[in-house]
PDB file of C-alpha atoms in Angstrom:
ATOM      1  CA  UNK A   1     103.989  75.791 102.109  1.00 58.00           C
ATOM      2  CA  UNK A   2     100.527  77.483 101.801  1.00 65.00           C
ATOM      3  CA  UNK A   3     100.434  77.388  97.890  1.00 75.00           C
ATOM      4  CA  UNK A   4     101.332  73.671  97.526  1.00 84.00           C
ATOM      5  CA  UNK A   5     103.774  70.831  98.960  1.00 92.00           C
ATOM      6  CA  UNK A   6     107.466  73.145  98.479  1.00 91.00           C
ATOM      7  CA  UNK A   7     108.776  70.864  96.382  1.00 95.00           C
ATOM      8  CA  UNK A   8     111.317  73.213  95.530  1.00 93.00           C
ATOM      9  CA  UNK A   9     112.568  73.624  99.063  1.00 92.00           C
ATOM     10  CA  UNK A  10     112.791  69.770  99.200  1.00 93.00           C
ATOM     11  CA  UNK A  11     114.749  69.494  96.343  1.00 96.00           C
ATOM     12  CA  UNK A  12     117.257  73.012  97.730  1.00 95.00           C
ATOM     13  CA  UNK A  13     117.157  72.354 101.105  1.00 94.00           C
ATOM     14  CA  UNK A  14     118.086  68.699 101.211  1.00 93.00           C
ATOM     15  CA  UNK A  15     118.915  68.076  97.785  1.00 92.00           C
ATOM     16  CA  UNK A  16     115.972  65.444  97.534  1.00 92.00           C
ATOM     17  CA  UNK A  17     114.837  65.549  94.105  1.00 96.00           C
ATOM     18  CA  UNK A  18     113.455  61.417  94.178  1.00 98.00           C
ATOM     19  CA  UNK A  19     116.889  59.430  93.896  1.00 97.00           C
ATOM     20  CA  UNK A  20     117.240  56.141  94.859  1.00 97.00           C
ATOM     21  CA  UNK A  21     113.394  55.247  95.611  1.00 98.00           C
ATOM     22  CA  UNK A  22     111.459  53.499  93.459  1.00 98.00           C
ATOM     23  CA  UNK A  23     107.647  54.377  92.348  1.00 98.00           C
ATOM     24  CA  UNK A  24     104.623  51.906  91.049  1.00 98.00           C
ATOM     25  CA  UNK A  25     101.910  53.360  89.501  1.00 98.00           C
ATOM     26  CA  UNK A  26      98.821  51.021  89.225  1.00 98.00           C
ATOM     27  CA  UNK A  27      96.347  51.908  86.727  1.00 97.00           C
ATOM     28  CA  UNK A  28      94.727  51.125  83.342  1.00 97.00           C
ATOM     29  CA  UNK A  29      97.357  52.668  80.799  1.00 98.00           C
ATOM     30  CA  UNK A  30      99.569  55.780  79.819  1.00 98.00           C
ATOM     31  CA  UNK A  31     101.299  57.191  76.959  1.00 98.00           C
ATOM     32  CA  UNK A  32     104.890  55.609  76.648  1.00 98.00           C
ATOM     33  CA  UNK A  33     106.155  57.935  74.240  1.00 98.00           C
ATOM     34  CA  UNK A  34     105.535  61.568  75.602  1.00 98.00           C
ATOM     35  CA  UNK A  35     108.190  63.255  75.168  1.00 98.00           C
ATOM     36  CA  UNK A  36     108.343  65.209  78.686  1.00 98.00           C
ATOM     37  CA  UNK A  37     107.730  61.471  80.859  1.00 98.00           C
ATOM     38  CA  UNK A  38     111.242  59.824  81.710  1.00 98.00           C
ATOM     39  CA  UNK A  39     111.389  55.940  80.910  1.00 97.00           C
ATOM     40  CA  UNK A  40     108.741  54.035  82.807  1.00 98.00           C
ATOM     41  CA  UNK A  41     109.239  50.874  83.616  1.00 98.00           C
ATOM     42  CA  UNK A  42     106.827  48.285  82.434  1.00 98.00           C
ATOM     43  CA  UNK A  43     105.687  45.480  84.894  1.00 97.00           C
ATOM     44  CA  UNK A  44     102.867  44.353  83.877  1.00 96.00           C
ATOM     45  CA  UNK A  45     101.319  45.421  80.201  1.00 96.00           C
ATOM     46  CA  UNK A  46      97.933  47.549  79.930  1.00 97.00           C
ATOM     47  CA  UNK A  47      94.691  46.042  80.757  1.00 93.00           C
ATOM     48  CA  UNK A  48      92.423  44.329  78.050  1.00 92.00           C
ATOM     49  CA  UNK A  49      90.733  47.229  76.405  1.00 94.00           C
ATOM     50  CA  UNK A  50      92.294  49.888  78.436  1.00 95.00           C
ATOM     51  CA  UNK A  51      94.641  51.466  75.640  1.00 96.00           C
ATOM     52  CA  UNK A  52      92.018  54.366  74.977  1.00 96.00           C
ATOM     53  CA  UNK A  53      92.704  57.903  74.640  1.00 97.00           C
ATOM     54  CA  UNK A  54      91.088  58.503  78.190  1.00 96.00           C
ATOM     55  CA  UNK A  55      93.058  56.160  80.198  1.00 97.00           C
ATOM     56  CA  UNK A  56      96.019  56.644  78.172  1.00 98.00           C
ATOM     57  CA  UNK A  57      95.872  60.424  79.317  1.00 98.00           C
ATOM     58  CA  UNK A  58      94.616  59.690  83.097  1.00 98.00           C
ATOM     59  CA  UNK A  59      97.925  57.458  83.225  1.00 98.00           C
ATOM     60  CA  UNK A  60     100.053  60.239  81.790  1.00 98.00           C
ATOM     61  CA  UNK A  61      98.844  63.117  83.961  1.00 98.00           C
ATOM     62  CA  UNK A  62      99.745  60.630  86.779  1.00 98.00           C
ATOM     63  CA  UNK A  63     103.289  60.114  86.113  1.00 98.00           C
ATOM     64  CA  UNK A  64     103.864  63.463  85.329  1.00 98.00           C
ATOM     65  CA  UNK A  65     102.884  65.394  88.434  1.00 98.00           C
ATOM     66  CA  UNK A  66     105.166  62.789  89.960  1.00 98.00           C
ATOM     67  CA  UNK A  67     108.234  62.427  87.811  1.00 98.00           C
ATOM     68  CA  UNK A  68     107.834  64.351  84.229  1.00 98.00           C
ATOM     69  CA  UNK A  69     111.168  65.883  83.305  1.00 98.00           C
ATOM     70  CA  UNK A  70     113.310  68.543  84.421  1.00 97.00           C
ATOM     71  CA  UNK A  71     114.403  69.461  81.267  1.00 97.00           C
ATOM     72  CA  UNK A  72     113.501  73.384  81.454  1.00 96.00           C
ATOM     73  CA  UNK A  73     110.234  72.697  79.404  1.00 96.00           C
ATOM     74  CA  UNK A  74     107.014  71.439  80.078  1.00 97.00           C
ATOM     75  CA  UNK A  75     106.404  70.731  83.138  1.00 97.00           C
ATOM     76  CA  UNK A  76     108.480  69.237  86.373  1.00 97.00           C
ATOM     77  CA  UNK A  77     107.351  66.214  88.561  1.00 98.00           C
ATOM     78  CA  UNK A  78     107.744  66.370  92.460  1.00 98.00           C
ATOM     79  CA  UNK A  79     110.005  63.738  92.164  1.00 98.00           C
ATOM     80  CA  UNK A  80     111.709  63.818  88.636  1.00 98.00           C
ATOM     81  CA  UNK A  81     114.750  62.148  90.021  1.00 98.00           C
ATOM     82  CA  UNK A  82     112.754  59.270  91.504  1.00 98.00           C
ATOM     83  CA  UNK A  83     112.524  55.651  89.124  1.00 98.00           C
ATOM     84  CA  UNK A  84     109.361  55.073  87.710  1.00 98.00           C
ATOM     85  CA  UNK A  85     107.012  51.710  87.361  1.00 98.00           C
ATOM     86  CA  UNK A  86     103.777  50.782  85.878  1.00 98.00           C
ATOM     87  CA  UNK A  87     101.861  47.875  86.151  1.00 98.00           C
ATOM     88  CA  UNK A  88      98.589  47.731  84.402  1.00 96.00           C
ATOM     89  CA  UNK A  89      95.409  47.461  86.774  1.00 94.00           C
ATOM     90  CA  UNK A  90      91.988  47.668  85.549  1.00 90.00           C
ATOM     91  CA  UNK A  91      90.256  45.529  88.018  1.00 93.00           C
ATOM     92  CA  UNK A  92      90.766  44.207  91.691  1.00 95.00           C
ATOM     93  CA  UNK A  93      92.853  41.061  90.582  1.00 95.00           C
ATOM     94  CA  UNK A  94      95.159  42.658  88.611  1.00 96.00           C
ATOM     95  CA  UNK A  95      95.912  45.891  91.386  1.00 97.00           C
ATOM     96  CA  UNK A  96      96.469  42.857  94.041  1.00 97.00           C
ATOM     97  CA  UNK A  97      98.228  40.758  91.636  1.00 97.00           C
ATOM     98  CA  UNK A  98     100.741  43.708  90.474  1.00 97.00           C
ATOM     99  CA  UNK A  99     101.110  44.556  94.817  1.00 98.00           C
ATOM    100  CA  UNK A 100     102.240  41.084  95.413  1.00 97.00           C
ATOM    101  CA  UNK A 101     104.111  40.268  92.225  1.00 97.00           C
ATOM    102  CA  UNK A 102     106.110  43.174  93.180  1.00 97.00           C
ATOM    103  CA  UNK A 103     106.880  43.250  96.287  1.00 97.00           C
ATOM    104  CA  UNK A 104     110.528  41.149  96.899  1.00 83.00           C
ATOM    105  CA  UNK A 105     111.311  41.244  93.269  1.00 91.00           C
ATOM    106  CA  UNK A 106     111.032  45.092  92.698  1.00 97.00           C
ATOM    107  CA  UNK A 107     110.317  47.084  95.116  1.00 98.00           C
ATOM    108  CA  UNK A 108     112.099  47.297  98.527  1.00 97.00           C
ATOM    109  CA  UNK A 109     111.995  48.683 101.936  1.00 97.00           C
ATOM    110  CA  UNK A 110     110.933  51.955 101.827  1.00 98.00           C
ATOM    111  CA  UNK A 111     109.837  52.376  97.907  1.00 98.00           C
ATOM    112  CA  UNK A 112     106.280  53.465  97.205  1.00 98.00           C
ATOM    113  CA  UNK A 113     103.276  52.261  95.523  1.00 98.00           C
ATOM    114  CA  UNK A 114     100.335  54.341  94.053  1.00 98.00           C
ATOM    115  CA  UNK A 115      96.989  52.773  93.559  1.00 98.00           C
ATOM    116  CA  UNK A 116      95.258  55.441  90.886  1.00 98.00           C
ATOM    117  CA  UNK A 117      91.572  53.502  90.636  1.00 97.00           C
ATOM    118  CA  UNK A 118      88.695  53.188  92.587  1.00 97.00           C
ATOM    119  CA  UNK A 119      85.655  50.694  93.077  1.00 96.00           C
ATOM    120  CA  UNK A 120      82.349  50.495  92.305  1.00 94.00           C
ATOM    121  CA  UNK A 121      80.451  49.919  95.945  1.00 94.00           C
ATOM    122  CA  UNK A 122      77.132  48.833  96.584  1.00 92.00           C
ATOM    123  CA  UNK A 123      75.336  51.777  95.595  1.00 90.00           C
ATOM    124  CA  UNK A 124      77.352  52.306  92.260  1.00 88.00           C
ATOM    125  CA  UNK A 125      75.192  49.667  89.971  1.00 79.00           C
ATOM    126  CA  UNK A 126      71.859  51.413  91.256  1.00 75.00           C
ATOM    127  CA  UNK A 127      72.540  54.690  90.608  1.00 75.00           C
ATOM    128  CA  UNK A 128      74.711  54.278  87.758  1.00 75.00           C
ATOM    129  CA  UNK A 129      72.541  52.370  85.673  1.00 76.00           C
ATOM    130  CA  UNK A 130      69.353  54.552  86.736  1.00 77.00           C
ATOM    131  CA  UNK A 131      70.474  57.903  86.706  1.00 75.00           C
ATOM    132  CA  UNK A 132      67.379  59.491  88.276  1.00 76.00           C
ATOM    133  CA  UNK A 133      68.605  57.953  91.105  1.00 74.00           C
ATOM    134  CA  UNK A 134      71.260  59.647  91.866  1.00 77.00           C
ATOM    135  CA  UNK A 135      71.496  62.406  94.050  1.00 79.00           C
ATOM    136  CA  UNK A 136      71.375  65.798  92.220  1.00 75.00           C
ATOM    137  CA  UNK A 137      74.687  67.189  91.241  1.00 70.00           C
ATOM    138  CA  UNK A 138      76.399  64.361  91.039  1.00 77.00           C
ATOM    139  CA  UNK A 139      77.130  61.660  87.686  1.00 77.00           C
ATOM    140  CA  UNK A 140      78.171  58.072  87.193  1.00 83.00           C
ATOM    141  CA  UNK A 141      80.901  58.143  90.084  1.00 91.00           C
ATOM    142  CA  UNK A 142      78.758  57.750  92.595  1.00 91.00           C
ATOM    143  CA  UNK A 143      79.126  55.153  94.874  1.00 94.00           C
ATOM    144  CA  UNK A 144      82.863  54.551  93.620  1.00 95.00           C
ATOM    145  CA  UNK A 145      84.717  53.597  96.753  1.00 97.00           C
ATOM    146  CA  UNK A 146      88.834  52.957  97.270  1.00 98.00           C
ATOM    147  CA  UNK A 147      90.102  49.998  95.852  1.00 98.00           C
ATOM    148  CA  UNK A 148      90.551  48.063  99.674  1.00 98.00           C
ATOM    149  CA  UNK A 149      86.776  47.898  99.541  1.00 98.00           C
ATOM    150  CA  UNK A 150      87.692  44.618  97.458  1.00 97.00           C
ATOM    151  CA  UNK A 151      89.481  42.403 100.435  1.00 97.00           C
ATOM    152  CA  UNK A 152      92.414  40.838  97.891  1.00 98.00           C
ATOM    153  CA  UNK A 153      93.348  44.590  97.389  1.00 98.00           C
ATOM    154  CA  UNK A 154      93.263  44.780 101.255  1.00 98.00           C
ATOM    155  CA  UNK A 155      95.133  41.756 101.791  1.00 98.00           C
ATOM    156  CA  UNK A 156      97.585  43.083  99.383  1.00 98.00           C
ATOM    157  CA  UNK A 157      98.033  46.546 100.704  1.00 98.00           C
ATOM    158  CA  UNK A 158      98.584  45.193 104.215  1.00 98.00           C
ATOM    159  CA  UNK A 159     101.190  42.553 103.231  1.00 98.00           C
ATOM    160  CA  UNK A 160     102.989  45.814 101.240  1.00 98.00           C
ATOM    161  CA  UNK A 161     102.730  47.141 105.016  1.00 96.00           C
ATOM    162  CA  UNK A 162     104.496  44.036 106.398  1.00 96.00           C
ATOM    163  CA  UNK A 163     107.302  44.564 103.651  1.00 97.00           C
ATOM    164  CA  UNK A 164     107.996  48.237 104.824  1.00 98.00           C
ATOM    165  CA  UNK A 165     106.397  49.585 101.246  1.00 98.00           C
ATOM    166  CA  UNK A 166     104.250  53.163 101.492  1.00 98.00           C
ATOM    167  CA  UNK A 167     100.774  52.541  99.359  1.00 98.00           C
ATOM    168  CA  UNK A 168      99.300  55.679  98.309  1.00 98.00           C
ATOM    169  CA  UNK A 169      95.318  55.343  97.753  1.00 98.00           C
ATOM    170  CA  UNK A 170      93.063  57.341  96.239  1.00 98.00           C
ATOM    171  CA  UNK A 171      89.922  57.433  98.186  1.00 98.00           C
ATOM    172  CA  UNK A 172      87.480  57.243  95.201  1.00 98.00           C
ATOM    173  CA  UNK A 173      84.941  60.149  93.564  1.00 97.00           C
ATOM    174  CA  UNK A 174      82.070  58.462  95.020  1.00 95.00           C
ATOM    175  CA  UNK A 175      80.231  61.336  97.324  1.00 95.00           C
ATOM    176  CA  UNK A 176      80.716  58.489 100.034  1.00 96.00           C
ATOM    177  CA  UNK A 177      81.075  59.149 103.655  1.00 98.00           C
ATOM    178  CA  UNK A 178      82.928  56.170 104.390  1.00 98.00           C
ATOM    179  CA  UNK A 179      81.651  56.003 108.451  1.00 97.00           C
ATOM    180  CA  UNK A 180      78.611  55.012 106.802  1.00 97.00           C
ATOM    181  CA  UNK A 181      77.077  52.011 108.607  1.00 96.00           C
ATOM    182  CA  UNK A 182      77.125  50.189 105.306  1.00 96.00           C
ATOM    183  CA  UNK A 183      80.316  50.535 105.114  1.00 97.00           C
ATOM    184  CA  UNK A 184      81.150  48.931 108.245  1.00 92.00           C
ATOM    185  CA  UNK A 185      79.849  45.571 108.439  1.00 88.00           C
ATOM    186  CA  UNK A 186      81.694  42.472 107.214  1.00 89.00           C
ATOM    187  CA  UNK A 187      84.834  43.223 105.573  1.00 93.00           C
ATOM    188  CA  UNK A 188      84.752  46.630 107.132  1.00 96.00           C
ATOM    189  CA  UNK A 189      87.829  47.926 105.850  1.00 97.00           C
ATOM    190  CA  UNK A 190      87.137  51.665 106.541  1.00 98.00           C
ATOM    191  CA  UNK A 191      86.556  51.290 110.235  1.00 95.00           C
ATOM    192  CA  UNK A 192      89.979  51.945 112.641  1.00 90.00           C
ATOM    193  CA  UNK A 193      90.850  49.028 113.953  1.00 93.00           C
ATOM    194  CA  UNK A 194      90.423  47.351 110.562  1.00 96.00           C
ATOM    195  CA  UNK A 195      93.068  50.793 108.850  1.00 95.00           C
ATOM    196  CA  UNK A 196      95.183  49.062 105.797  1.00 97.00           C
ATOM    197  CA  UNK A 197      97.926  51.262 106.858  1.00 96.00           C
ATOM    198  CA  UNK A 198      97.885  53.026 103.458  1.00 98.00           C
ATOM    199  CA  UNK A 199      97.629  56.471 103.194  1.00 98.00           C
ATOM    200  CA  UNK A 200      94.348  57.485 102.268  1.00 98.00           C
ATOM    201  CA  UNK A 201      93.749  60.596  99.821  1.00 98.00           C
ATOM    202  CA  UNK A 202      90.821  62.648  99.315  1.00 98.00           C
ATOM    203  CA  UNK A 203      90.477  65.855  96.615  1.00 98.00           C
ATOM    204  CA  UNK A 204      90.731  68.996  98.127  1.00 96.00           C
ATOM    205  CA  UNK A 205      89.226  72.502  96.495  1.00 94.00           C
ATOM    206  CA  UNK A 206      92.694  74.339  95.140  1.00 90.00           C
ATOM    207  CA  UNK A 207      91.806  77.806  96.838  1.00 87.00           C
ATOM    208  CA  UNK A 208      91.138  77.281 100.535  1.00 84.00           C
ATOM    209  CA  UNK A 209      91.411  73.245 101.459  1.00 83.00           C
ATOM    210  CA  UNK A 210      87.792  72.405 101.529  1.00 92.00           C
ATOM    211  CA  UNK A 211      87.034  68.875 100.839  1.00 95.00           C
ATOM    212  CA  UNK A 212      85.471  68.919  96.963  1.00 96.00           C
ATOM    213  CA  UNK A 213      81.986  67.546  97.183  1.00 94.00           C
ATOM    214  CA  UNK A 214      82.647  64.477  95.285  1.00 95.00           C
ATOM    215  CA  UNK A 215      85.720  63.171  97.124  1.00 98.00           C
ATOM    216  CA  UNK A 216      84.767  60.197  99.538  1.00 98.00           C
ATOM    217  CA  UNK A 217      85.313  60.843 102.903  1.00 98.00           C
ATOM    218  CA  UNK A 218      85.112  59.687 106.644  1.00 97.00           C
ATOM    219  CA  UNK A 219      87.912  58.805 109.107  1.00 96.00           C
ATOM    220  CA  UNK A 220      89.798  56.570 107.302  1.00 96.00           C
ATOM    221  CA  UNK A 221      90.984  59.227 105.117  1.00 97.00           C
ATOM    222  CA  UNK A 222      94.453  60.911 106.424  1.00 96.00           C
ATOM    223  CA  UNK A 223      94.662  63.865 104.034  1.00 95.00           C
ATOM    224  CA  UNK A 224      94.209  65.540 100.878  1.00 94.00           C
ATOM    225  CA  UNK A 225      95.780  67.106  97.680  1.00 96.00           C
ATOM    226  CA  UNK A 226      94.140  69.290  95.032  1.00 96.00           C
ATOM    227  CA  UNK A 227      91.506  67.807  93.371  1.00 97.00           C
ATOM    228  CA  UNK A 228      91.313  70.310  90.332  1.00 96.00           C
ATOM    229  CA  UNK A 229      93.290  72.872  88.618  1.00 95.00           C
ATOM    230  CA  UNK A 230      96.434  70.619  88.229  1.00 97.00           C
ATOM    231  CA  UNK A 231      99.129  71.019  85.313  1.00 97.00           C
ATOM    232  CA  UNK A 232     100.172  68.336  84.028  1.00 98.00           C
ATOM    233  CA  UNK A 233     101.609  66.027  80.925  1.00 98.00           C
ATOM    234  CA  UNK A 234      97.885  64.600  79.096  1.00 98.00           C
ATOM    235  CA  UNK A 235      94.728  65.469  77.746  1.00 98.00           C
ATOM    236  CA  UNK A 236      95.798  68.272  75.633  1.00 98.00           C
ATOM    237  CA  UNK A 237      93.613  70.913  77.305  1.00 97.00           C
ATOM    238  CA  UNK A 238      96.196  73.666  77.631  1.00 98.00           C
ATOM    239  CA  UNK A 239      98.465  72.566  74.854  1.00 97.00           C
ATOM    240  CA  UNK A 240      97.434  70.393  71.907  1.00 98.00           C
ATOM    241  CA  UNK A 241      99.246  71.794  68.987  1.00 97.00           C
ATOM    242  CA  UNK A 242     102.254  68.934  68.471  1.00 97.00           C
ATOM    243  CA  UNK A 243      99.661  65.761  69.090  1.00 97.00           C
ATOM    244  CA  UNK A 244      99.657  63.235  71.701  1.00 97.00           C
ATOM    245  CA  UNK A 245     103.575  63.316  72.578  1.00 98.00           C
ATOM    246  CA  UNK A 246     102.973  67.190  73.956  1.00 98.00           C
ATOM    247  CA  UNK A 247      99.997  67.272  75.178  1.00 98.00           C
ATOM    248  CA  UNK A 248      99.519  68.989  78.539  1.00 98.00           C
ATOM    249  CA  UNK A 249      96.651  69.747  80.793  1.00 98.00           C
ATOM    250  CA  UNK A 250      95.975  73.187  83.062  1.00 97.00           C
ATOM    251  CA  UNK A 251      92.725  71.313  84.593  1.00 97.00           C
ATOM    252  CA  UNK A 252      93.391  67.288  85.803  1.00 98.00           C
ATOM    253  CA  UNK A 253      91.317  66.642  88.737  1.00 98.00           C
ATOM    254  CA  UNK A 254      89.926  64.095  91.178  1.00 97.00           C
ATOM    255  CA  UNK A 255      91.165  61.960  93.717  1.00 98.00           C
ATOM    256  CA  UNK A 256      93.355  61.140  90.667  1.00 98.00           C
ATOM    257  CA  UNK A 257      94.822  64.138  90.941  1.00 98.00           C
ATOM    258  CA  UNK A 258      95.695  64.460  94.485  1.00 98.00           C
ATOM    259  CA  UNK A 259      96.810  61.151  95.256  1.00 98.00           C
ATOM    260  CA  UNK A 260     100.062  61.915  92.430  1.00 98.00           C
ATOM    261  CA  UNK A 261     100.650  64.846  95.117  1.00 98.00           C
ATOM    262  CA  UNK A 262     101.029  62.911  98.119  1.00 98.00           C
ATOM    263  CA  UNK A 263     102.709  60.146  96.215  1.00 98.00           C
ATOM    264  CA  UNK A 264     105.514  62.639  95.313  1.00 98.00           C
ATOM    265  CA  UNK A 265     105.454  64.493  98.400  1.00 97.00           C
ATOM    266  CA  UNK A 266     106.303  60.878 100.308  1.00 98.00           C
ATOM    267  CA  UNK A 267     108.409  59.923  97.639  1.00 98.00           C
ATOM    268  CA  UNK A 268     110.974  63.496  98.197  1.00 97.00           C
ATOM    269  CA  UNK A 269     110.481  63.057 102.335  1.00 97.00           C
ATOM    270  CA  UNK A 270     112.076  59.086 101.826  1.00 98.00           C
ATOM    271  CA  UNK A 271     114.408  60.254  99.249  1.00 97.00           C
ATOM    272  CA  UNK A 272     115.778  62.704 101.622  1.00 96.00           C
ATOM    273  CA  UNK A 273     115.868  60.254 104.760  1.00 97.00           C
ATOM    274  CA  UNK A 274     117.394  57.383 102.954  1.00 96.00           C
ATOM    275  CA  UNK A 275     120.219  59.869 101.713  1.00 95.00           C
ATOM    276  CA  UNK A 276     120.811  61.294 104.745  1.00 95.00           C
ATOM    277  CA  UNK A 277     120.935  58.341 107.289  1.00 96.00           C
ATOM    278  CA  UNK A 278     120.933  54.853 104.837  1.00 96.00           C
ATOM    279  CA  UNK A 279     117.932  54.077 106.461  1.00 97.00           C
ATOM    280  CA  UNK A 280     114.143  54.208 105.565  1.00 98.00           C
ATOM    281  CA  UNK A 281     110.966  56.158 106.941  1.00 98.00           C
ATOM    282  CA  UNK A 282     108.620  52.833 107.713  1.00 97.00           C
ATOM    283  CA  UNK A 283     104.942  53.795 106.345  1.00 97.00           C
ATOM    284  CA  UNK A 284     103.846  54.229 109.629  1.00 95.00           C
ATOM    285  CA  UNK A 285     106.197  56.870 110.123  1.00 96.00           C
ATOM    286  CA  UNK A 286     105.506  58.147 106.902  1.00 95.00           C
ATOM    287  CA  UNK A 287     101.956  58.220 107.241  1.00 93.00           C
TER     288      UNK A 287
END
């Protein structure tokens, strides 16, 4: 599908449309009442502080590439058919915390998590608190890396692997090249024989699949969706007129962006396996 995933075909070909997999969304917060987002359910509450207007609409433009209504308005998720969790992350003990409290209790063999944050790496403090440090072109993001930098998220995501559940993560906004030698020393979780198993997702430029300079990068990364130009439920940017419950964006972006892509793309290729056969894609085969 040269203009995006064919969701569309997914959901005509082999009536896949999200049914009977579940979908955890770890991040900071979202907007429960917008009108075009089905009912989410809540595992964990927000995180301290994080019920802001930002994170509220990063949370919301995540749920609803994946699984905002298909109620001939609005927009449609991937997966609108698919059931929906949150669990509020906000730092690295609460994204391991919300993979491990879930796994056996909610989610099941072949249900998917997405991990929508990233982590500030060894050259974040530097060149975020001394901007003339940075390289030129680039802001506060840099040095961001995924969350597995932090080895309790690791540990997590690989025990989700042991339990037969697909994690999603975005690879961070940092300008990192992740085969950096820094990067590879100690915890090393970037380097091959250390992979997490979870599918790693850079931004990509919307036009022509060119990796968008801020997305991390390196061989640990297994793919990418757009990184900009994504419509969405949030922000307000294209539509603002009825307040927060209708807002919608024209322009989300960032790893944050494409990770919701691959998320529902994984989500509809399950969906369709488990339906036709009554058995699940592991996340190797996924991946």
């Amino acid at each position: 599908a040269p203009d995006g995933i064919d969701a569309i075909g997914a959901w005509s070909t082999f009536a896949a449309r999200g049914a009977g997999i579940k979908l955890l969304d770890i991040e900071q917060a979202f907007n429960q009442t917008h009108y075009d987002l089905p009912n989410v359910i809540m595992l964990s509450g927000f995180c301290s502080g994080c019920n802001t207007p930002d994170y509220r609409n990063h949370g919301t433009a995540v749920l609803g590439q994946i699984a905002a209504l298909d109620n001939g308005w609005g927009t449609t998720g991937i997966a609108p058919d698919s059931q929906m969790y949150f669990a509020g992350g906000g730092n690295t003990v609460l994204i391991a915390s919300a993979i491990t409290n879930a796994l056996g209790t909610t989610l099941v063999r072949g249900d998917v998590i997405l991990i929508e944050q990233q982590y500030p790496g060894p050259r974040w403090n530097v060149c975020c608190n001394n901007p003339s440090s940075c390289p030129p072109s680039t802001n506060c993001d840099f040095g961001y890396l995924p969350v597995e930098w932090d080895p309790s998220v690791y540990n997590a995501i690989t025990m989700a692997q042991g339990s037969d559940v697909i994690v999603i993560e975005a690879a961070g906004n940092g300008y990192q090249n992740l085969d950096d030698p820094l990067y590879n020393a100690g915890h090393a979780p970037f380097s091959p024989g250390n992979d997490s198993g979870a599918i790693m997702v850079g931004a990509g430029n919307s036009c022509c699949r060119s990796r968008l300079d801020f997305s991390n990068y390196g061989d640990t990364l297994d793919l990418q969706g757009w990184g900009q130009n994504v419509w969405t439920t949030g922000f307000g940017s294209a539509y603002n007129a009825e307040g927060e419950n209708l807002y919608y964006t024209g322009g989300f972006a960032g790893t944050s962006s494409a990770s919701p892509i691959v998320a529902g793309a994984c989500t509809l290729l399950q969906s369709a396996y488990k339906a036709r056969t009554g058995s699940i894609l592991t996340p190797s085969r996924i991946k």
